[in-house]
Short mmCIF file of C-alpha atoms in Angstrom, two decimals:
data_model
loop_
_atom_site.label_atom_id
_atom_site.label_comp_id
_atom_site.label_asym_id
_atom_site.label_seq_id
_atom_site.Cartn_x
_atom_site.Cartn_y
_atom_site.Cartn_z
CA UNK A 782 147.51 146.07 145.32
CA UNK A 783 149.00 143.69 147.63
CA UNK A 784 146.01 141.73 147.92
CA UNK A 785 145.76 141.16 144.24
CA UNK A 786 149.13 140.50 144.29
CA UNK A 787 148.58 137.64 146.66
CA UNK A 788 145.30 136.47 145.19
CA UNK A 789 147.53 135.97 142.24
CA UNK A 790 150.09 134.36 143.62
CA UNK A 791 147.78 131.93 145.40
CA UNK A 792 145.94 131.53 141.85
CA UNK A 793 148.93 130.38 139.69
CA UNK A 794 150.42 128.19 142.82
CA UNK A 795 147.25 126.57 143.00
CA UNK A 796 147.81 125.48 139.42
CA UNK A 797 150.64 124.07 139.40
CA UNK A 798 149.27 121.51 142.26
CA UNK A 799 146.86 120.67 139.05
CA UNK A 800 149.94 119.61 137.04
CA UNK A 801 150.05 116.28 135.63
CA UNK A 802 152.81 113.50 137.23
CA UNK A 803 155.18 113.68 134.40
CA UNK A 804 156.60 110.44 135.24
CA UNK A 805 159.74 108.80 134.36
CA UNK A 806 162.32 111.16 134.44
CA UNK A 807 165.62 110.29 132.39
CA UNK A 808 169.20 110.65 133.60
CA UNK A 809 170.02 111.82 129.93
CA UNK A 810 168.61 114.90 128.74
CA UNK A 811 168.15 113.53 124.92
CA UNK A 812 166.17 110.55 125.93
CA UNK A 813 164.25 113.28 128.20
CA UNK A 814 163.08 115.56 125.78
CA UNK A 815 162.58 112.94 123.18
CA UNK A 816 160.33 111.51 126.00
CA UNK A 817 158.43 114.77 126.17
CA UNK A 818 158.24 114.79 122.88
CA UNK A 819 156.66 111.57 121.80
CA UNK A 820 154.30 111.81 124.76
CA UNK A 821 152.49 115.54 124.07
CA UNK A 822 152.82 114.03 120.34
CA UNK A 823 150.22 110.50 120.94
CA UNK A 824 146.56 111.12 121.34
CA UNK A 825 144.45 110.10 124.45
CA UNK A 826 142.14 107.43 123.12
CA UNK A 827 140.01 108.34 126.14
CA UNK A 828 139.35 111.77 125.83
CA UNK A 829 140.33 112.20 122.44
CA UNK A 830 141.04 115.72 122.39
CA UNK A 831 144.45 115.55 124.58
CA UNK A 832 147.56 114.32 124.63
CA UNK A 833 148.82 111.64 126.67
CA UNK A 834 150.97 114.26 128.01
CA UNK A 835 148.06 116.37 128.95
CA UNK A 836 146.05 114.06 130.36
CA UNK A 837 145.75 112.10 133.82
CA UNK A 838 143.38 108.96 132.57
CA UNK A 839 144.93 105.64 133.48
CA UNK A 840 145.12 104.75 129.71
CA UNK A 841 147.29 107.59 129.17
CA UNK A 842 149.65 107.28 132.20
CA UNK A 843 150.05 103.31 130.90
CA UNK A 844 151.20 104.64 127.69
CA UNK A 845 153.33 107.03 129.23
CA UNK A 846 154.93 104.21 131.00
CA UNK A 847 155.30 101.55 127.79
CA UNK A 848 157.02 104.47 125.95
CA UNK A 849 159.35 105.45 128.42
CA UNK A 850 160.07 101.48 128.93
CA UNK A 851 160.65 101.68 124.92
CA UNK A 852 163.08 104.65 125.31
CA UNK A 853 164.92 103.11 127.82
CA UNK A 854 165.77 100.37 125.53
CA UNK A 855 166.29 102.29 123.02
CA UNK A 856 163.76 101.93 120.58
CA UNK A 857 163.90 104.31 117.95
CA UNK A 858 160.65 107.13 117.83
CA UNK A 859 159.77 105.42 114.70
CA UNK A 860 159.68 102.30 116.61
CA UNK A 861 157.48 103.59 119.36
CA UNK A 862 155.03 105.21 116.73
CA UNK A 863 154.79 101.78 114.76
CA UNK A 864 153.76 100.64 118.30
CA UNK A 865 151.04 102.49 118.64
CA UNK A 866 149.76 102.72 115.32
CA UNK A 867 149.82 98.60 115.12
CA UNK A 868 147.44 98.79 118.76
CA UNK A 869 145.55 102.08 118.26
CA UNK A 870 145.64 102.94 114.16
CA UNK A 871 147.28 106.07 112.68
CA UNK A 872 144.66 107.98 114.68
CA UNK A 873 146.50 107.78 117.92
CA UNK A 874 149.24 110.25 116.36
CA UNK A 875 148.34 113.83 116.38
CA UNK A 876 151.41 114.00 113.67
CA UNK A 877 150.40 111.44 110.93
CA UNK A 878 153.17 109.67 109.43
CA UNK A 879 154.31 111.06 106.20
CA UNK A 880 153.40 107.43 104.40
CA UNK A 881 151.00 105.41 102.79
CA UNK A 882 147.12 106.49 103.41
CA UNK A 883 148.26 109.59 105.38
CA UNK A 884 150.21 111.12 102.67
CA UNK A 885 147.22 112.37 100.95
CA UNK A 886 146.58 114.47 104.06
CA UNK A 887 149.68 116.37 103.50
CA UNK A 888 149.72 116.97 100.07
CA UNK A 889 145.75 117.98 100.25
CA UNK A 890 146.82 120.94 101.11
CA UNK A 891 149.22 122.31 98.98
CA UNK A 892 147.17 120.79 96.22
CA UNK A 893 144.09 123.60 97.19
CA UNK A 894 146.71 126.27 97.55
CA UNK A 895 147.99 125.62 93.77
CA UNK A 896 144.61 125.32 93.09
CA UNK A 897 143.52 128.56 94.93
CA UNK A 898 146.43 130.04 93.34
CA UNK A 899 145.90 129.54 89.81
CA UNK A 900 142.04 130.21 90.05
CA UNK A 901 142.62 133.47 91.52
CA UNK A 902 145.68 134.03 88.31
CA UNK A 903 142.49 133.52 86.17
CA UNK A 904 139.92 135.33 87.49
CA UNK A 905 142.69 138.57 88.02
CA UNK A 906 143.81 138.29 83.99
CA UNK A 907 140.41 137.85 82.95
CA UNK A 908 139.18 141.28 85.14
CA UNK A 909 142.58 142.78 83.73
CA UNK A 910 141.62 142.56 79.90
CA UNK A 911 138.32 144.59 80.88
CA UNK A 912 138.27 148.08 79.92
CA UNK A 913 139.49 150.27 83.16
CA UNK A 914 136.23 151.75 85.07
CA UNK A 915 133.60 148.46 84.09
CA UNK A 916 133.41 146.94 87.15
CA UNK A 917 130.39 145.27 86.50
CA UNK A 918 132.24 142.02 84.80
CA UNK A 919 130.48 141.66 81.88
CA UNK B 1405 124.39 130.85 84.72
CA UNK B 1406 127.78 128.85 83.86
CA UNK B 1407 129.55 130.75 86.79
CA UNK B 1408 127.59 129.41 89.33
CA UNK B 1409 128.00 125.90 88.52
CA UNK B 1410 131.97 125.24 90.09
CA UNK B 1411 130.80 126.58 93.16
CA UNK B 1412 127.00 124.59 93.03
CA UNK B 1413 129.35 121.51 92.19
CA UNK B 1414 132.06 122.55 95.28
CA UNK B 1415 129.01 123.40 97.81
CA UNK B 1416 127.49 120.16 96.95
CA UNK B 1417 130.62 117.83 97.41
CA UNK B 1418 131.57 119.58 100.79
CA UNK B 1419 127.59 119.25 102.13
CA UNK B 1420 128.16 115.53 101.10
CA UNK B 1421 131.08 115.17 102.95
CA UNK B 1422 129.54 116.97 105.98
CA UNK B 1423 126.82 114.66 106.63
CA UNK B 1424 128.93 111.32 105.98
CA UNK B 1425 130.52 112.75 108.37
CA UNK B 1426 127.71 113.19 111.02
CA UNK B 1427 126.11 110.10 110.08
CA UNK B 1428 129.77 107.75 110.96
CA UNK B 1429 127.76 107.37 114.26
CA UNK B 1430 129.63 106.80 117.82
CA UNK B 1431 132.60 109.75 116.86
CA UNK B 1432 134.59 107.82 119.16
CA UNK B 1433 134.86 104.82 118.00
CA UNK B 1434 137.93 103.73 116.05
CA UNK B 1435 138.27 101.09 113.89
CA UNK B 1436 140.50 99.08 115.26
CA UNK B 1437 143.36 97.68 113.56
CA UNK B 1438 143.05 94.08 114.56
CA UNK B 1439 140.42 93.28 112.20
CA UNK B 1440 141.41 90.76 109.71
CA UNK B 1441 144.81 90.34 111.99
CA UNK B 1442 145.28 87.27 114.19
CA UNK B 1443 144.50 88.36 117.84
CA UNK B 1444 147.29 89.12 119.86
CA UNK B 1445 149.42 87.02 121.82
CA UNK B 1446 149.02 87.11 125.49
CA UNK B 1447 149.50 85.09 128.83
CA UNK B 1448 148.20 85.58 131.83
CA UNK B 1449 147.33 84.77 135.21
CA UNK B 1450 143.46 83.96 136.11
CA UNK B 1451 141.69 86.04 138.26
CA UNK B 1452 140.53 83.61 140.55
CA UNK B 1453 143.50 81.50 140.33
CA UNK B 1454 146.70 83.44 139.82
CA UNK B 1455 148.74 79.65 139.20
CA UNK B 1456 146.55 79.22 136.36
CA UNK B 1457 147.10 81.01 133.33
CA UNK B 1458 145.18 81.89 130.36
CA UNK B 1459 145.90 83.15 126.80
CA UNK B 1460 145.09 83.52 123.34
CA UNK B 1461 146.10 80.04 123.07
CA UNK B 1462 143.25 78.90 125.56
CA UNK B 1463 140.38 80.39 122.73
CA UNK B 1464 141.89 78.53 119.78
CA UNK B 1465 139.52 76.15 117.39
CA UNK B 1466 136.18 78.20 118.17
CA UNK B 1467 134.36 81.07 117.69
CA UNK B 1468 134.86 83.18 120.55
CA UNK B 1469 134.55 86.38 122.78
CA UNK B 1470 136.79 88.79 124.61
CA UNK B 1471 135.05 90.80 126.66
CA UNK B 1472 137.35 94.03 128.06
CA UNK B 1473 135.95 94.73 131.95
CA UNK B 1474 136.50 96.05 135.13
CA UNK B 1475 134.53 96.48 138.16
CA UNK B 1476 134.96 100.53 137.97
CA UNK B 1477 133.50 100.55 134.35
CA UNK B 1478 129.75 101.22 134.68
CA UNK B 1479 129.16 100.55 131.15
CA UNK B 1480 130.03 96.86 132.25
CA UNK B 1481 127.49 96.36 134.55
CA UNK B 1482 125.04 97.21 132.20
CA UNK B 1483 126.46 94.44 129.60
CA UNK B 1484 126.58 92.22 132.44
CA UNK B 1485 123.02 90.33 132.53
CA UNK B 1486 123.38 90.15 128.71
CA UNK B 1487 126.71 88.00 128.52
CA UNK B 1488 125.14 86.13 131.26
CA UNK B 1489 122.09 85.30 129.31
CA UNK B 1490 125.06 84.37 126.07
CA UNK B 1491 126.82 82.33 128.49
CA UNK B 1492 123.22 80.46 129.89
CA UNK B 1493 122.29 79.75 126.17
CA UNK B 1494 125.65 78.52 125.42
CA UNK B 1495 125.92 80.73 122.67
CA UNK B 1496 129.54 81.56 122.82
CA UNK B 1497 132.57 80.79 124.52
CA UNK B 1498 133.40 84.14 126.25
CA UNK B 1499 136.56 84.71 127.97
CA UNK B 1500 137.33 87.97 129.92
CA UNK B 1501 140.36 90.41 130.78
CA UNK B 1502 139.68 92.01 133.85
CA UNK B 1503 141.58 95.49 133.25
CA UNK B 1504 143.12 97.56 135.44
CA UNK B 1505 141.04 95.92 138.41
CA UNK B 1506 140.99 94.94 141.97
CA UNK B 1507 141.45 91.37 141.85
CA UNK B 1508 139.58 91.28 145.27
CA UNK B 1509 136.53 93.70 144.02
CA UNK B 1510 136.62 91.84 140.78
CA UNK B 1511 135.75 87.99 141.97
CA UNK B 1512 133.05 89.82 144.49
CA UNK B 1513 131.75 91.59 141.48
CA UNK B 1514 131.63 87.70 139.95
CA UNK B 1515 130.23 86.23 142.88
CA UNK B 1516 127.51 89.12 143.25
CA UNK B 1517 126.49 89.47 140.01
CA UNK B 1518 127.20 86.29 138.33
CA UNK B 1519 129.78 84.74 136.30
CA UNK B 1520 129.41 84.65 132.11
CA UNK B 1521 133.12 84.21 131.36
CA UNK B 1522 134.89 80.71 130.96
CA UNK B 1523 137.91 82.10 132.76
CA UNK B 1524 139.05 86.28 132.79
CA UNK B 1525 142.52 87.07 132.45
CA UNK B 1526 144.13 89.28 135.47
CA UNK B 1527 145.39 92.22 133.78
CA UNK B 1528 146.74 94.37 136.57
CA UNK B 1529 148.68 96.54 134.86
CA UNK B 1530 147.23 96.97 131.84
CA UNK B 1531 150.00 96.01 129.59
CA UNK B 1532 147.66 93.18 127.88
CA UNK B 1533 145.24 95.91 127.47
CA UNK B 1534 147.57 97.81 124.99
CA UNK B 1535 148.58 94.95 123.27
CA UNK B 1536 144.73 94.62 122.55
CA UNK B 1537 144.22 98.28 121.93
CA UNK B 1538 141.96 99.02 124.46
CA UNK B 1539 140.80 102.03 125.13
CA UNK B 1540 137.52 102.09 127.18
CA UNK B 1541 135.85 99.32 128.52
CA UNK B 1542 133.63 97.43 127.86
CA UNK B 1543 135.47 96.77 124.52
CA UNK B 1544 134.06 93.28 122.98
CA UNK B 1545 136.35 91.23 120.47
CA UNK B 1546 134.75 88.62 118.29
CA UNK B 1547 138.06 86.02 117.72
CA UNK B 1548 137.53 83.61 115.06
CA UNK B 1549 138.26 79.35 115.48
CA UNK B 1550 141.85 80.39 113.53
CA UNK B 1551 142.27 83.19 116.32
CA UNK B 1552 141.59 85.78 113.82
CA UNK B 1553 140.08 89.05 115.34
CA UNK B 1554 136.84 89.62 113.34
CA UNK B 1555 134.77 92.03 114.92
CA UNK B 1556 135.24 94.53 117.51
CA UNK B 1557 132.27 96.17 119.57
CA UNK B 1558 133.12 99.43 121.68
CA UNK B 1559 130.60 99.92 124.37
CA UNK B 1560 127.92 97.50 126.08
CA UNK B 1561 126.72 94.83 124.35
CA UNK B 1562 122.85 94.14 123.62
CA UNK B 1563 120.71 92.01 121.77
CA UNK B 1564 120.28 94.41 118.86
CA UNK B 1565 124.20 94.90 118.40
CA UNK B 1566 124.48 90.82 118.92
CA UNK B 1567 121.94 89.89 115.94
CA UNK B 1568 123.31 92.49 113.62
CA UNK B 1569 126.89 92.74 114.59
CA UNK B 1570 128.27 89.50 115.90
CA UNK B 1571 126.31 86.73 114.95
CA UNK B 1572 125.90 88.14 110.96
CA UNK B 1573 130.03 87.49 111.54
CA UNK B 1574 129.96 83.86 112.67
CA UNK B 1575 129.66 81.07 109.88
CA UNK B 1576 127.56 78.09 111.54
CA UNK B 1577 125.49 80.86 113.61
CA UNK B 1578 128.42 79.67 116.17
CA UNK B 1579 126.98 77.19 118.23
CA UNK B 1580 130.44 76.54 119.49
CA UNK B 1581 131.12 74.74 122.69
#
């Protein structure tokens, strides 16, 4: 017990050696988690499948640094994503902005659940006028 | 026999939309957003002359390319003989940014393998890099004589992407220089 106790301990202390710099580190809390925020937000655009937060690639550690430079004087988040998306194309945000070409990927959606929703109305009524015990539809 | 054609119609559509999906090609290649949009501004130091400096300025009233290397990038060295071969035909002015380098290991890399570029730009830090959106090198921008950003080519270049990529782009087959 006390050895899997220690294998464990060694196990999860070894991860945290794994952990990625984090970087700048802001005096005020706000701009802090706002920095968190925007970073596990942005896509790597060298592995593709991370965030910049997530990931140790020297592209991503370069963005980590412009943003926190942007934060520091005092861009707005909105300002910061128009950054990116002027360099790197909506794609870079793993949130798309609720605008322009992106909006039809958030109304989609709800579109196919209104759609879902009424097909399913119809196909319920129409097995709700047959007589009770035909289960054969038609 | 009616029921079955919404779904035929629905199975069809999202099959269609599968394999324009597999056949986009290179999944990570972007488009960039600089197509169309004048290339942007920059200044920078040389990398074998750090007094000098070089921008977007320096490419104005030809056709020309910026090539996107370093000396850790393999895919570079692969390009490499080809934008020599550009450069020994004259084809193209071609102007590099040296990203994220060793300035040292870069103008060995020059002297060892050969020099195709005009002049590279010493991007140290990379900050040039995201103005251009770069993302992996080699990354190859065709810039128009206005400075307008025409074409850009993710990966090595060869003589198959050239003919049907770049020089399809340039009016005048860009015998610039």
């Amino acid at each position: 017990m006390k050895r899997l106790f220690a294998v464990v301990a060694t196990v999860l202390l070894v991860s945290s050696a794994f952990a990625i710099d984090e970087g700048k580190r802001f005096d005020d809390p706000e701009m802090q988690a706002r920095y968190e925020k925007l970073i596990s937000e942005v896509r790597c655009l060298q592995c593709q499948n991370q965030s910049i937060k997530d990931s140790n690639v020297s592209l991503a550690a370069d963005l980590r640094r412009e943003i926190a430079r942007m934060i520091d004087e005092g861009q707005t988040d909105d300002e910061i994503a128009e950054f990116l998306v002027v360099r790197y194309g909506e794609f870079a945000l793993y949130s798309p902005r609720k605008t322009g070409k992106t909006l039809v990927l958030w109304l989609v959606p709800f579109l196919l659940v209104l759609f879902g929703g009424y097909a399913l109305l119809r196909v319920l009524k129409h097995r709700m006028s047959l007589p009770i015990g035909d289960d054969t539809e038609q | 026999m009616n029921r079955f054609v919404w779904p035929l119609v629905a199975v069809i559509a999202l099959l269609v939309f599968l394999v324009m999906g597999l056949r986009h090609g290179d999944p990570r290649a972007l488009p960039s957003p600089f197509i169309g949009k004048p290339a942007p501004q920059f200044e920078l130091p040389t990398l074998k002359n750090p007094e000098v400096t070089i921008g977007t300025n320096t490419m104005a009233g030809n056709y020309a390319l910026v090539n996107v290397w370093a000396t850790w990038c393999v895919m570079c060295r692969a390009e490499h003989p080809f934008l020599l071969e550009l450069a020994a035909n004259k084809a193209i002015p071609i102007y590099g940014i040296n990203w994220r380098d060793s300035r040292l290991e870069a103008i060995r890399w020059l002297d060892d393998l050969g020099d195709p570029y005009l002049a590279s730009a010493y991007d140290e830090d990379g900050r040039v890099g995201i103005d251009w959106g770069v993302y992996g090198a080699p990354e190859t921008f065709l810039v128009d004589p206005d400075g307008i950003v025409v074409y850009k080519h993710l990966g090595p270049l060869d003589p198959v992407v050239w003919q049907r990529e770049f020089v399809s782009r340039m009016s005048g087959g860009g015998q610039a220089q």
